Amino acid sequence: MDARLVPPAVAAWVGALVALGLGWGPGVLLAALALVAAALGGRRLLAARGSGGEAPRWAAGLLASGICAAAVGGLASTAVHQVAGHPLRAAAVAGSAATLEVILTDDPTPLLSTGPAGGARVVVRGELIAAQAAGARWRGDGRVVLLAPAQGWAGLLPGQRATASGTLGASTRPDLTVAVLRTRGPPREVGPPPGVQLAAGDLRAGLRDASRAVLADEPGALLPGLVVGDTSRIGPDLDRDFRTAGLTHLLAVSGANVAFVLGAVLLLARLGRLGPRTAAVLAVLALVGFVVLARPSPSVLRAGAMGSVAILALALGRTRSVLPALAATVIVLLLVDPALAVDAGFALSVLATGALVLLAPVVVTALRRRGVPPGVAEALAVPLAAHVATAPVVAGLSGQVSLVAVLANLLAAPVVAPATVLGVLAAVLAPWWTAGAHAAVWVAGPEVSWLVWVAHRCAAVPGATLTWPGGLTGGLLLAGLVLLGLVALRWRRLRLIALAVVVGLLLVLVPTRVAPVGWPPPNWAVVMCDVGQGDAIVLATGEPGRAVLLDAGPDGSAVDGCLSRLGVRSFALVVLSHLHADHVDGLAGALRGRPAAAVALGPVHEPFGALAQVTGRARAAGAPIVGLDPGVTLRWPGLALDVLGPVHPSPHVDADDGTEVNDTSVVLRATTPLGRVLLPGDAERSSQESLLASGVDLRADVLKVPHHGSRSSLPAFVTAAHARLALVSVGRGNSYGHPNPAMMGLLAGTGALVRRTDQAGDLALVPGAGGGRNGGGITVVARGDPRPDPKRR
């Protein structure tokens, strides 16, 4: 394998990174040093040529590396200097109001919500055309990012013009973004999309419609995401489970998608006994068609370039040319856009393509030696190699490592390629032959259903993820471990040592992370599930396997795992205290395989988008929606629920005002074998004042601390419970600063024992003494292994 262009590609990448990360000054300095190095290499080459001798290998490499580093580093430094002096930059630093006219450069992407469900927002990237800010107006270029409501913006296509007004903010990312605009309104003066984008939209819509018509909800939503990166219909539960299982790379258009499509074309060409050049022409046509289908945005164009490098070189029979072609592609792309050096998608594409070129053939050879059929060996090797190569970048970005990712990718590998090819076929047929598109989707159905099952099952494994250092340090640490592992696999003795280490880790991890001793404790009455930054509380009834669930948290896989560990098989009732995402987004996971007698809501049904989501999921599970009003009492064997609030629900609630929605929380008092439990949801000061003024009896043995222990509670309300035990459901590492230290101090001052899910994981309450830590007649048992909060909510 010819690796001579690899050092120049790495040098070019480093040159861009220095300029973008450290500033244009260090970037210029590095470019100058690179020119000196190039001159030394060139001088050595000229000397060798003049003397008739053979130049050392390092000379040519030094010359090429110096030129590439100087060229890319110089371009990046110039761009950084231009961004620093851009007239919009000063207005952004000052937080000025502005109106921007932009051309979209990529599809709007969903922004993980930290507020009400239904209040979805998107990230819109564009190129500046004109701007008006700080009393001045000018025309010019520059990259801008818009944080906008999904309504009105989510359907825009790359190439469309739009105008938006809002508040400017400075960009903190080193990607040549001039400013960030936060807007709350829909786009104005929207221009028509380019013709190629319209064609792509028609093809993608045909695939979505065919998938929706033939497949169930989750498989039907997954197929467009798998084929062309269209994740618009993928729900939060499936998305989170894909992330936990290490399968999220399947939901983005990458070089692997291109390789699958071009590989199918080349296979047909080989079956038709066509020559290499004819096969290459057909592959180029297929590549252009796929880029149109997936939309020719920058990310798709990069994926097309990466995927075509390997497959076309292999088609022409020049396997030695694959690595040089990949390195040359990296250099050219960095020259065109130096900001790619800090783009995670670009790094993932390069690493995945490199794995396809370097690692996958080794894996294929090893599998064939062990009797794996040729076609199956390639299907297993490609995604496995891509996962191993990209794992360090994913770990650095997410701050966690999926312990089930290798297994999940091995299980998913055999069906990814056929599902992708069938999905592309369905998209192409949809505008012309609906029945044919439906047939292709029907054939792809078992494959995507299998992927959904793999994601859900692997994500539900207790301890599926391991907290890992984030950023560059974590990425480099895992990269070193991956390299050590790959080296170890080459020698038998090292393989035996590695196997012993893995077995030892499993002996430690399985008892403590997968099957902790004593969990669940017998006779538990209440369990606060650790679902990150959200609420999910399970109340036992006198019927084994049947419980009442209060809220479902933000993550379906988290609440599903908690309920599975507890052995909950059905619900006497599911109560959703209010319609914020951190209380309702996990509903589908909670209802997965567990029938519910009903799903209960309070008297206020805002935000409306969240209500529609909850209604749809309840209907899909066959559970009716019922209402709860103050004064109602519900009884089951061993459990009674009194509805205490909201006392004065407002008929007019601003769905975008988090406090107003929090004050609509259903407030419950549960009577259990361990005593009274006060469950106020996220009720804040207004709702708490009404409860105090009503004279209702708030005394309880256990207090679920309102709103994740935030400072929005009244001290009089918290102390009115006279609770011996206070539970705080809060996500580790959340960005809100929950729980509030002053609130924790107030609770400690009352003499209550305070336990938190971010410190102890799932918390089970057992009546009476015996085991665990006693909270005044109540035994508190902590499962441990608190969940890392993936959203940093």
Short mmCIF file of C-alpha atoms in Angstrom, two decimals, residues 545-547 568-574 590-599 621-624:
data_model
loop_
_atom_site.label_atom_id
_atom_site.label_comp_id
_atom_site.label_asym_id
_atom_site.label_seq_id
_atom_site.Cartn_x
_atom_site.Cartn_y
_atom_site.Cartn_z
CA GLY A 545 -45.44 -7.03 38.15
CA ARG A 546 -48.08 -4.28 38.13
CA ALA A 547 -47.28 -0.69 39.10
CA VAL A 568 -42.79 -4.31 35.89
CA ARG A 569 -44.92 -5.96 33.21
CA SER A 570 -48.03 -3.75 33.19
CA PHE A 571 -49.34 -0.46 34.55
CA ALA A 572 -52.42 0.18 36.64
CA LEU A 573 -51.95 3.82 35.54
CA VAL A 574 -49.37 6.10 33.97
CA ALA A 590 -42.16 2.87 29.23
CA LEU A 591 -45.10 1.46 27.26
CA ARG A 592 -42.92 -0.86 25.17
CA GLY A 593 -44.37 -4.31 25.86
CA ARG A 594 -46.25 -3.14 28.97
CA PRO A 595 -50.02 -2.64 28.68
CA ALA A 596 -51.41 0.32 30.60
CA ALA A 597 -54.96 0.73 31.89
CA ALA A 598 -54.76 4.45 31.07
CA VAL A 599 -52.47 7.44 30.67
CA ALA A 621 -50.05 1.28 22.95
CA GLY A 622 -53.81 0.91 23.26
CA ALA A 623 -54.02 3.08 26.39
CA PRO A 624 -56.86 5.63 26.74
#
